[in-house]
């Protein structure tokens, strides 16, 4: 604080100016796409640059009339809600068991799972997953896509959720047990309500991750009327094959809404509490 | 209301630790019973085994004469208060108190009646809508007690009920707890590592060490006549003097002062007609009630600082003589440490009568207060029964 009282040296002033210019440049870099998403949908002649829009809602009408655009949103919702619910349900049960029952080699199992899931799923596992789904007859099925994404997200979800469950004192459950509660009652009345912020976090996290997932539905879904928004977006071209600049900006805007809404909802109710899975 | 009978109980952990090791115990109906011991002595495990949260490896637990050794915790008729209170953070006070009833599917109207009634008993009126996080430590503890009481268990188990409260509140809660237990008349077992708490609250105390029972008795017995050096060391806010000594005479020593009527009535002991023996200890000697140990045997002499008297001037008869080293103020009394021929002996004196360091003093004690322990086993040496008059 003592430097404040002295008149700043020219070198100090120059350093500060340089610093703020750098910050502005970085901010601008990230702000431009946001500005584009905010302005282009309402522009009568949308382009790839950012400029003050010539206000119109024509683009929205075009998007709503698009044969697949809104349908793909429904597909996205279907797939992502299924995935989020499945991930949360399975991760809750698994993390509760892993937290409460001492299994030899439990930590090794957890870390192994996490490592393998992040290395193996995705691009590296494209072919085997395709073959497996093919043999299961789940190609071109939205349920199949949800299943694969659930599998991919589960290890990390279990890892994060186990920390939440670990933080629930055992004495809560023991206390309920002494008062005669059954295992089901303990889970319903004590463990789930106490772990609710963690469950909400995981559910939103799973939803957001599957919402933006391109690869899995791109691989597994053949028919265009079953494709989720993430895949459909790249096919939003006009008759000539160039990007449909009337539909694409609106679609992008609509596509980003669920994620933002979910984030705001959970943040206002619980606050985001990512403890991270770095413990034990 | 019911008693608890424990026979040959052992609780062995998977790693082979015998946390509770062959224990026999009877807790009477309506009794306030303390399990006391240092941390890791198995007292909490014993409590949890009674509750059914730990499985007994051997032996039986009976509550109200019913064998519950293999019975689920919820079906034993026990209520328990945990050290951290285990109040459910998402339920308000009323819901917390009546959770045991909700589990049994008692109607909501009855539940709210019980909640307000129990809250009234534990002065929690006006807090029923609060969440546990909005309560003070003392209030949280009372909610935990209220919940245990509302569950109408036959037996109340308390795990370190006062340890989470600050010192001032602890005294208040102690008084409150004792009064509550008296009013309810419910059989209560509580675990504590604080000997003062056990002495203050309990009707009987079980002192435990390494999963075994070291002494069982009323607070007075445990304080005045610890049956071994472990208990002697553990009980008492100023530790008992345990000094190496030798039996000088086993009884009827000529010239030894017989316990006068005043000391015997004061101590309420049966030793009034007993002849007196003598032990030499710390360069001096002390009288001791008759015992069967042969003359010359090595013993450990136990004497509480509270039972030693500082005598000024000359003393005839057995006494310890030494120089005052240091005096520590304990409030209404002071703990004076006296160097008796190289052995440090503690003695308490009333306030403002402390001898200055460097003063030569003599310490005397009534024979009934001098305890002799076997040098090797640390067990109390039996006094010979008083001769029949």
XYZ file of C-alpha atoms in Angstrom:
669
model
C 0.000 0.000 0.000
C 2.903 2.339 0.619
C 3.645 2.514 -3.117
C 0.215 4.060 -3.607
C 1.154 7.187 -1.749
C 4.214 7.782 -3.935
C 3.732 9.280 -7.425
C 3.752 6.334 -9.875
C 6.889 5.979 -11.931
C 6.528 6.124 -15.771
C 7.659 2.489 -16.014
C 4.905 1.453 -13.635
C 2.275 3.370 -15.628
C 3.438 1.788 -18.883
C 3.347 -1.688 -17.352
C -0.226 -1.152 -16.158
C -1.325 0.156 -19.561
C 0.239 -2.825 -21.294
C -1.457 -5.176 -18.872
C -4.928 -3.717 -19.440
C -4.505 -3.677 -23.212
C -3.655 -7.374 -23.077
C -6.710 -8.091 -20.912
C -8.910 -6.164 -23.359
C -7.573 -8.103 -26.317
C -8.231 -11.450 -24.596
C -11.702 -10.361 -23.503
C -12.513 -9.257 -27.044
C -11.340 -12.582 -28.418
C -13.842 -14.449 -26.252
C -16.573 -11.837 -26.522
C -16.848 -11.804 -30.319
C -18.579 -15.210 -30.652
C -20.944 -14.241 -27.828
C -21.763 -10.978 -29.555
C -22.346 -12.839 -32.794
C -24.796 -15.235 -31.104
C -26.575 -12.284 -29.536
C -26.806 -10.142 -32.677
C -26.863 -12.365 -35.757
C -30.220 -14.111 -35.030
C -31.981 -10.739 -35.096
C -30.198 -9.431 -38.174
C -31.981 -9.176 -41.513
C -28.747 -9.976 -43.367
C -26.677 -12.128 -41.031
C -23.082 -12.756 -41.947
C -20.063 -14.177 -40.202
C -19.004 -10.774 -38.862
C -20.321 -8.933 -35.832
C -22.210 -5.731 -36.494
C -25.216 -3.875 -35.139
C -28.254 -5.865 -36.348
C -30.903 -4.637 -38.729
C -33.694 -5.852 -36.409
C -36.019 -8.602 -37.626
C -37.625 -11.823 -36.408
C -37.693 -13.327 -39.901
C -34.819 -15.677 -39.028
C -36.843 -17.173 -36.159
C -39.758 -17.862 -38.478
C -37.398 -19.552 -40.930
C -35.913 -21.695 -38.169
C -39.299 -22.778 -36.851
C -40.294 -23.729 -40.384
C -37.103 -25.694 -40.948
C -38.076 -29.377 -41.346
C -35.536 -30.736 -38.823
C -34.302 -27.876 -36.639
C -36.896 -27.907 -33.863
C -37.252 -31.658 -34.072
C -33.557 -32.052 -33.394
C -33.966 -29.981 -30.237
C -36.578 -32.452 -29.026
C -34.165 -35.283 -29.841
C -31.445 -33.512 -27.883
C -33.702 -33.079 -24.890
C -34.779 -36.710 -25.052
C -31.225 -38.004 -25.176
C -29.810 -35.614 -22.592
C -32.573 -35.952 -20.021
C -32.291 -39.730 -20.266
C -28.528 -39.518 -19.909
C -28.627 -37.061 -17.011
C -31.188 -39.093 -15.086
C -29.401 -42.374 -15.718
C -25.985 -40.976 -14.800
C -27.333 -39.434 -11.588
C -29.224 -42.549 -10.551
C -26.402 -44.982 -11.213
C -23.706 -42.677 -9.870
C -25.721 -42.108 -6.672
C -26.053 -45.819 -5.990
C -22.461 -46.610 -6.926
C -20.911 -43.751 -5.005
C -22.996 -44.548 -1.922
C -21.827 -48.126 -1.997
C -18.217 -47.128 -2.649
C -18.334 -44.569 0.131
C -19.899 -46.792 2.777
C -18.610 -50.281 2.099
C -14.949 -51.026 2.456
C -13.880 -52.943 -0.604
C -10.238 -53.954 -0.885
C -8.576 -51.897 -3.598
C -11.441 -49.421 -3.716
C -9.320 -46.375 -4.409
C -7.338 -48.156 -7.115
C -10.639 -49.168 -8.704
C -11.883 -45.589 -8.662
C -8.744 -44.106 -10.136
C -8.486 -46.878 -12.717
C -12.063 -46.279 -13.764
C -11.532 -42.566 -14.094
C -8.317 -42.916 -16.022
C -9.644 -45.550 -18.415
C -12.872 -43.681 -19.030
C -11.139 -40.477 -19.987
C -8.570 -42.249 -22.130
C -10.678 -44.932 -23.735
C -14.086 -43.429 -24.388
C -14.388 -40.950 -27.177
C -12.330 -41.116 -30.298
C -10.182 -44.091 -29.326
C -13.200 -46.292 -28.698
C -15.161 -45.225 -31.760
C -14.874 -48.484 -33.644
C -15.427 -50.940 -30.792
C -18.390 -48.930 -29.539
C -19.894 -48.884 -33.002
C -19.422 -52.633 -33.376
C -20.880 -53.286 -29.940
C -23.919 -51.123 -30.564
C -24.343 -52.716 -33.949
C -24.410 -56.177 -32.421
C -26.849 -54.993 -29.787
C -29.082 -53.625 -32.517
C -28.883 -50.140 -31.028
C -27.644 -48.341 -34.109
C -29.856 -45.440 -35.089
C -31.492 -45.433 -31.642
C -31.674 -42.378 -29.384
C -31.780 -44.719 -26.402
C -28.533 -46.308 -27.602
C -26.881 -42.892 -27.787
C -28.033 -42.066 -24.254
C -26.688 -45.412 -23.070
C -23.232 -44.854 -24.552
C -23.020 -41.323 -23.183
C -24.133 -42.559 -19.752
C -21.337 -45.098 -19.805
C -18.828 -42.447 -20.749
C -19.881 -40.003 -18.025
C -20.446 -42.462 -15.181
C -16.863 -42.939 -13.946
C -16.247 -39.226 -13.491
C -19.719 -38.781 -12.016
C -19.108 -41.549 -9.464
C -15.771 -40.026 -8.626
C -17.222 -36.568 -7.995
C -20.337 -37.797 -6.235
C -18.391 -40.076 -3.909
C -16.851 -36.970 -2.385
C -20.302 -35.538 -1.709
C -21.450 -38.790 -0.133
C -18.247 -39.061 1.902
C -19.095 -35.670 3.367
C -22.416 -36.971 4.726
C -21.581 -38.042 8.294
C -22.141 -41.720 8.964
C -23.813 -40.828 12.233
C -26.831 -39.487 10.303
C -27.513 -42.936 8.944
C -26.671 -44.699 12.179
C -28.967 -42.392 14.058
C -31.804 -43.162 11.658
C -31.013 -46.872 11.963
C -31.230 -46.779 15.744
C -34.633 -45.150 15.436
C -35.757 -48.070 13.311
C -35.523 -46.720 9.767
C -35.093 -49.293 7.004
C -32.328 -48.955 4.422
C -34.812 -47.522 1.939
C -36.083 -44.989 4.462
C -32.531 -43.978 5.356
C -31.703 -43.390 1.692
C -34.909 -41.485 1.005
C -35.133 -39.445 4.218
C -31.515 -38.808 5.069
C -28.859 -39.583 2.470
C -30.547 -38.265 -0.674
C -31.745 -34.958 0.819
C -28.362 -34.292 2.362
C -26.538 -35.172 -0.853
C -29.020 -33.223 -3.011
C -26.639 -30.397 -3.980
C -24.190 -33.017 -5.204
C -26.877 -34.847 -7.149
C -28.059 -31.616 -8.753
C -24.518 -30.743 -9.718
C -23.976 -34.144 -11.293
C -27.274 -34.027 -13.136
C -26.541 -30.644 -14.673
C -22.990 -31.650 -15.451
C -24.177 -34.817 -17.215
C -26.832 -32.879 -19.113
C -24.416 -30.222 -20.307
C -21.825 -32.794 -21.326
C -24.256 -34.861 -23.342
C -25.921 -31.755 -24.806
C -22.700 -30.747 -26.477
C -21.617 -34.270 -27.420
C -21.212 -34.495 -31.177
C -19.236 -37.664 -31.739
C -21.498 -40.317 -30.250
C -24.766 -39.351 -31.983
C -22.829 -38.602 -35.174
C -21.541 -42.167 -35.171
C -24.613 -44.001 -34.024
C -27.533 -42.174 -35.594
C -28.262 -42.595 -39.269
C -31.650 -40.998 -39.880
C -31.779 -37.225 -39.844
C -35.084 -37.094 -37.946
C -33.433 -38.754 -34.930
C -30.386 -36.516 -34.831
C -29.843 -34.223 -31.864
C -29.066 -30.538 -32.281
C -25.338 -30.945 -31.885
C -25.173 -33.102 -35.015
C -27.835 -31.339 -37.006
C -26.101 -28.015 -36.662
C -23.385 -28.990 -39.142
C -25.992 -29.929 -41.720
C -27.726 -26.553 -41.588
C -26.889 -25.591 -45.124
C -29.047 -24.134 -47.859
C -29.808 -25.727 -51.212
C -26.490 -24.581 -52.632
C -24.477 -26.299 -49.901
C -23.230 -23.157 -48.214
C -24.008 -22.383 -44.581
C -27.604 -21.369 -43.979
C -26.925 -18.065 -42.231
C -30.567 -17.413 -41.533
C -31.210 -20.583 -39.537
C -27.796 -21.267 -38.030
C -27.528 -18.195 -35.729
C -31.032 -18.692 -34.364
C -30.380 -22.378 -33.908
C -27.140 -21.635 -32.070
C -28.939 -19.228 -29.764
C -31.731 -21.693 -28.988
C -29.192 -24.473 -28.563
C -27.338 -22.558 -25.860
C -30.443 -21.655 -23.831
C -31.028 -24.939 -21.912
C -27.447 -25.019 -20.654
C -27.542 -21.433 -19.433
C -30.942 -21.891 -17.798
C -29.832 -25.063 -16.018
C -26.687 -23.426 -14.794
C -28.583 -20.440 -13.402
C -31.181 -22.686 -11.784
C -28.702 -24.869 -9.956
C -26.478 -21.982 -9.066
C -29.334 -20.074 -7.457
C -30.591 -23.084 -5.511
C -27.359 -24.678 -4.347
C -24.419 -22.726 -5.647
C -21.940 -24.752 -7.598
C -20.004 -26.856 -5.176
C -17.363 -28.679 -7.052
C -15.186 -30.109 -4.328
C -13.302 -31.970 -6.995
C -12.363 -35.584 -6.604
C -8.947 -34.996 -5.130
C -9.565 -36.444 -1.671
C -8.804 -39.783 0.021
C -37.751 -48.936 31.383
C -35.400 -51.810 31.624
C -32.033 -53.017 32.709
C -29.188 -54.130 30.492
C -27.341 -57.405 31.003
C -24.083 -58.014 29.244
C -22.376 -61.393 29.445
C -18.974 -62.312 28.084
C -19.327 -59.640 25.415
C -16.522 -59.224 22.899
C -16.450 -57.046 19.812
C -13.617 -57.850 17.455
C -12.874 -55.636 14.471
C -11.928 -57.185 11.128
C -8.309 -56.173 11.717
C -8.268 -58.374 14.810
C -8.468 -55.628 17.418
C -10.515 -56.762 20.394
C -12.163 -53.415 21.124
C -14.397 -54.989 23.739
C -12.846 -58.030 25.338
C -15.009 -60.372 27.380
C -17.100 -57.992 29.399
C -19.732 -58.758 32.038
C -21.902 -55.886 33.118
C -25.304 -55.286 34.605
C -27.008 -51.929 34.363
C -30.003 -51.697 36.666
C -33.395 -50.337 35.690
C -33.397 -46.545 35.854
C -29.702 -46.340 36.537
C -27.446 -43.563 35.219
C -24.403 -45.538 34.184
C -21.074 -44.200 32.950
C -18.531 -45.940 30.736
C -15.290 -44.182 31.487
C -11.853 -44.646 30.029
C -9.103 -43.109 27.949
C -9.626 -42.828 24.204
C -9.345 -46.148 22.452
C -10.339 -48.158 25.519
C -13.420 -49.595 23.804
C -16.087 -47.652 25.669
C -17.688 -46.241 22.516
C -17.505 -49.642 20.835
C -19.281 -51.136 23.844
C -22.008 -48.499 23.598
C -22.362 -49.094 19.863
C -22.527 -52.831 20.457
C -25.360 -52.290 22.935
C -27.075 -50.136 20.309
C -26.493 -52.794 17.658
C -24.374 -50.607 15.393
C -21.459 -52.985 15.923
C -21.966 -56.727 15.831
C -20.981 -58.617 18.951
C -18.402 -61.296 18.193
C -18.995 -63.230 21.405
C -21.343 -63.076 24.341
C -24.838 -61.721 24.741
C -26.571 -58.395 25.276
C -29.965 -58.466 26.983
C -32.216 -55.452 27.282
C -35.206 -55.870 29.556
C -34.287 -59.589 29.823
C -34.681 -60.037 26.055
C -31.654 -61.297 24.160
C -30.990 -58.632 21.516
C -27.490 -59.716 20.507
C -28.572 -60.463 16.949
C -31.411 -57.946 16.743
C -31.414 -54.934 14.392
C -30.675 -51.602 16.142
C -34.125 -50.257 15.352
C -35.838 -53.208 17.027
C -33.905 -53.137 20.306
C -35.837 -50.344 21.929
C -32.768 -48.172 22.382
C -32.473 -44.452 21.791
C -29.108 -42.931 21.124
C -27.559 -39.480 21.105
C -24.423 -39.272 19.016
C -21.352 -37.263 19.829
C -21.987 -34.927 16.866
C -25.755 -35.094 17.648
C -26.437 -36.310 14.085
C -29.316 -33.883 13.601
C -30.588 -34.056 10.043
C -29.599 -30.707 8.518
C -32.477 -30.581 6.027
C -35.200 -31.099 8.644
C -36.327 -28.488 11.126
C -36.307 -29.106 14.875
C -39.834 -30.450 14.921
C -39.164 -32.888 12.073
C -35.931 -33.972 13.702
C -37.590 -34.690 17.033
C -40.396 -36.686 15.466
C -38.342 -38.571 12.891
C -38.428 -41.764 15.012
C -42.225 -41.532 14.936
C -42.312 -40.831 11.212
C -40.320 -44.006 10.636
C -43.043 -45.902 12.505
C -45.696 -44.139 10.398
C -47.308 -42.310 13.293
C -49.937 -39.812 12.127
C -48.758 -36.253 11.514
C -51.135 -34.784 14.097
C -49.757 -37.038 16.840
C -46.256 -36.219 15.712
C -46.637 -32.466 16.041
C -48.225 -33.015 19.462
C -45.234 -35.067 20.588
C -42.868 -32.485 19.108
C -44.346 -29.574 21.025
C -44.656 -31.612 24.223
C -41.059 -32.866 24.110
C -39.785 -29.460 23.076
C -41.517 -28.017 26.106
C -39.822 -30.545 28.395
C -36.407 -29.582 27.046
C -37.067 -25.823 26.861
C -36.988 -25.741 23.062
C -40.276 -23.884 22.626
C -40.178 -21.377 19.816
C -37.369 -23.194 18.032
C -39.474 -25.879 16.351
C -39.316 -24.279 12.918
C -35.568 -23.676 12.957
C -33.023 -25.741 11.107
C -30.217 -27.312 13.192
C -27.654 -24.948 11.656
C -29.543 -22.026 13.202
C -29.197 -23.399 16.744
C -26.466 -23.005 19.336
C -24.467 -26.012 20.477
C -26.485 -26.373 23.659
C -29.772 -26.179 21.768
C -28.578 -28.759 19.256
C -27.725 -31.088 22.091
C -31.181 -30.655 23.602
C -32.798 -31.353 20.227
C -30.776 -34.558 19.981
C -31.932 -35.496 23.485
C -35.513 -34.589 22.617
C -35.383 -36.830 19.578
C -34.027 -39.693 21.655
C -36.733 -39.193 24.272
C -39.493 -38.898 21.669
C -38.491 -42.289 20.290
C -39.601 -43.792 23.626
C -36.699 -46.206 23.868
C -36.377 -48.400 26.930
C -32.736 -47.471 27.201
C -30.993 -44.184 26.464
C -27.442 -44.316 25.142
C -25.309 -41.175 25.082
C -21.988 -41.029 23.283
C -19.837 -38.284 24.821
C -22.915 -36.113 25.320
C -21.075 -33.074 26.627
C -17.807 -33.120 24.716
C -18.976 -30.800 21.924
C -19.950 -28.007 24.292
C -17.661 -25.306 25.584
C -16.558 -25.467 29.206
C -19.123 -23.079 30.639
C -22.054 -24.630 28.817
C -20.855 -28.091 29.733
C -21.466 -27.545 33.440
C -24.958 -26.237 32.730
C -25.728 -29.140 30.422
C -24.378 -31.577 32.999
C -26.806 -30.380 35.637
C -29.601 -30.357 33.083
C -28.799 -33.883 31.953
C -28.741 -35.280 35.472
C -32.057 -33.669 36.350
C -33.623 -34.876 33.100
C -32.473 -38.436 33.726
C -33.881 -38.329 37.283
C -37.196 -36.952 36.046
C -37.566 -39.510 33.274
C -36.161 -42.393 35.286
C -34.886 -43.932 32.058
C -32.015 -46.391 32.123
C -29.125 -44.388 30.698
C -25.649 -45.428 29.647
C -23.215 -42.713 28.694
C -19.692 -42.754 27.431
C -17.127 -40.231 28.557
C -13.390 -39.789 28.785
C -13.808 -37.052 31.383
C -13.570 -38.526 34.875
C -15.079 -35.414 36.468
C -18.144 -35.790 34.242
C -18.529 -39.438 35.174
C -18.128 -38.726 38.887
C -20.664 -35.907 38.730
C -23.370 -37.634 36.703
C -23.312 -41.350 37.192
C -24.898 -43.624 39.756
C -22.249 -46.174 38.878
C -19.108 -45.998 36.787
C -17.406 -48.701 34.775
C -13.775 -47.798 34.204
C -12.467 -49.473 31.073
C -9.054 -50.000 29.579
C -8.091 -51.983 26.460
C -11.581 -53.389 26.131
C -11.605 -54.742 29.661
C -13.426 -53.640 32.777
C -10.952 -52.301 35.329
C -13.349 -51.258 38.064
C -17.066 -51.050 38.580
C -18.540 -49.031 41.386
C -20.213 -45.913 42.635
C -18.393 -42.632 42.025
C -17.437 -42.580 45.698
C -15.955 -46.080 45.605
C -14.108 -45.465 42.378
C -12.703 -42.214 43.696
C -11.788 -43.320 47.221
C -10.792 -46.927 46.660
C -9.546 -47.525 43.119
C -8.921 -51.254 42.868
C -5.821 -50.891 40.729
C -3.213 -48.319 39.831
C -4.767 -47.716 36.385
C -8.014 -46.497 37.904
C -6.098 -44.671 40.621
C -4.217 -42.766 37.965
C -7.239 -42.067 35.807
C -9.738 -40.835 38.389
C -9.347 -37.520 40.164
C -8.570 -34.083 38.838
C -5.307 -34.040 40.769
C -3.582 -37.363 40.133
C -3.157 -39.798 42.990
C 0.328 -40.118 44.438
C 1.607 -43.579 43.574
C 4.864 -44.092 45.425
C 7.132 -47.100 45.717
C 7.168 -48.355 49.285
C 7.863 -51.288 51.531
C 5.752 -52.932 54.184
C 7.319 -52.075 57.543
C 4.797 -53.739 59.812
C 1.607 -55.475 58.945
C -0.467 -54.731 62.003
C -0.638 -53.626 65.576
C 2.506 -51.614 65.503
C 3.423 -50.300 68.898
C 3.542 -46.564 68.972
C 1.557 -46.264 65.802
C -1.427 -44.012 66.275
C -4.705 -45.855 66.043
C -7.283 -44.154 63.939
C -9.208 -41.887 66.236
C -12.963 -41.691 66.292
C -12.936 -38.455 64.355
C -11.071 -39.803 61.367
C -13.078 -42.994 61.199
C -16.427 -41.284 61.342
C -15.243 -38.772 58.832
C -14.183 -41.489 56.468
C -17.131 -43.687 57.213
C -14.899 -46.711 56.961
C -15.090 -50.014 58.751
C -11.501 -49.745 59.875
C -12.227 -48.136 63.218
C -11.476 -51.284 65.165
C -8.712 -52.486 62.859
C -5.165 -52.478 64.007
C -2.832 -50.382 61.964
C 0.131 -51.406 59.860
C 2.956 -49.309 58.609
C 4.586 -48.737 55.226
C 7.863 -46.995 54.695
C 7.768 -44.747 51.719
C 9.726 -41.778 50.392
C 12.098 -41.661 53.332
C 9.259 -41.600 55.852
C 6.379 -43.832 56.761
C 2.616 -43.821 56.605
C 0.030 -45.807 58.523
C -2.061 -48.272 56.582
C -4.982 -50.464 57.522
C -4.179 -54.040 58.322
C -3.182 -56.151 55.392
C -1.880 -59.611 54.833
C 1.212 -58.731 52.836
C 4.393 -59.908 54.551
C 6.735 -57.410 56.124
C 9.425 -56.273 53.710
C 7.301 -56.770 50.579
C 7.575 -54.113 47.880
C 4.304 -52.302 47.314
C 2.969 -49.221 45.533
C 1.498 -46.817 48.013
C -1.471 -44.816 46.735
C -2.646 -41.679 48.495
C -4.764 -38.875 47.055
C -3.403 -35.348 47.465
C -6.765 -34.424 49.006
C -6.290 -36.955 51.834
C -2.843 -35.789 52.887
C -2.557 -33.144 55.569
C 0.286 -30.688 55.905
C 1.328 -30.530 59.530
C 3.316 -27.624 60.779
C 5.859 -28.146 63.486
C 6.760 -31.484 65.015
C 4.729 -34.557 64.339
C 4.962 -37.733 66.306
C 4.085 -40.966 64.591
C 4.294 -41.944 60.966
C 4.630 -39.078 58.510
C 6.448 -38.010 55.359
C 8.933 -35.210 55.789
C 10.112 -32.997 52.972
C 10.651 -29.582 51.454
C 7.968 -27.665 49.538
C 8.998 -27.332 45.864
C 6.116 -25.542 44.230
C 2.524 -24.537 44.927
C -0.100 -24.375 42.166
C -3.282 -22.413 42.660
C -6.429 -24.433 41.835
C -8.974 -21.889 43.027
C -10.320 -22.811 46.433
C -7.306 -24.990 47.084
C -3.727 -25.299 46.040
C -1.716 -28.277 44.910
C 1.570 -28.274 46.782
C 4.396 -30.468 45.568
C 6.701 -31.661 48.329
C 10.101 -33.237 47.772
C 10.299 -36.105 50.264
C 13.745 -37.624 50.082
C 13.866 -37.323 46.293
C 10.259 -38.421 45.679
C 7.734 -35.775 44.667
C 4.465 -35.969 46.581
C 1.395 -33.867 45.789
C -0.864 -32.558 48.517
C -3.774 -30.149 48.380
C -4.225 -27.449 50.985
C -7.017 -24.882 51.435
C -6.451 -21.514 49.745
C -4.152 -19.033 51.422
C -2.575 -21.670 53.670
C 0.047 -22.743 51.140
C 3.497 -23.100 52.695
C 6.148 -21.106 50.847
C 8.543 -23.049 48.622
C 11.542 -24.141 50.678
C 9.569 -24.717 53.850
C 10.111 -28.015 55.631
C 6.796 -29.764 56.218
C 5.459 -33.065 57.465
C 2.614 -34.878 55.728
C 0.244 -37.168 57.547
C -2.663 -39.261 56.412
C -5.347 -41.390 58.078
C -4.638 -45.104 57.724
C -7.951 -45.726 55.943
C -6.940 -43.421 53.103
C -3.614 -45.079 52.407
C -4.043 -47.710 49.698
C -1.529 -50.411 48.956
C -1.137 -51.894 45.497
C 0.797 -54.928 44.455
C 4.100 -53.737 43.083
C 3.908 -55.939 39.980
C 0.251 -56.361 39.086
C -0.923 -52.951 40.298
C -3.938 -54.573 41.977
C -5.217 -53.256 45.311
C -4.043 -55.407 48.199
C -6.961 -56.648 50.226
C -7.285 -55.419 53.729
C -7.803 -58.039 56.315
C -11.332 -58.026 57.561
C -11.711 -56.140 60.776
C -11.526 -58.499 63.755
C -14.928 -59.352 65.078
C -15.408 -57.622 68.381
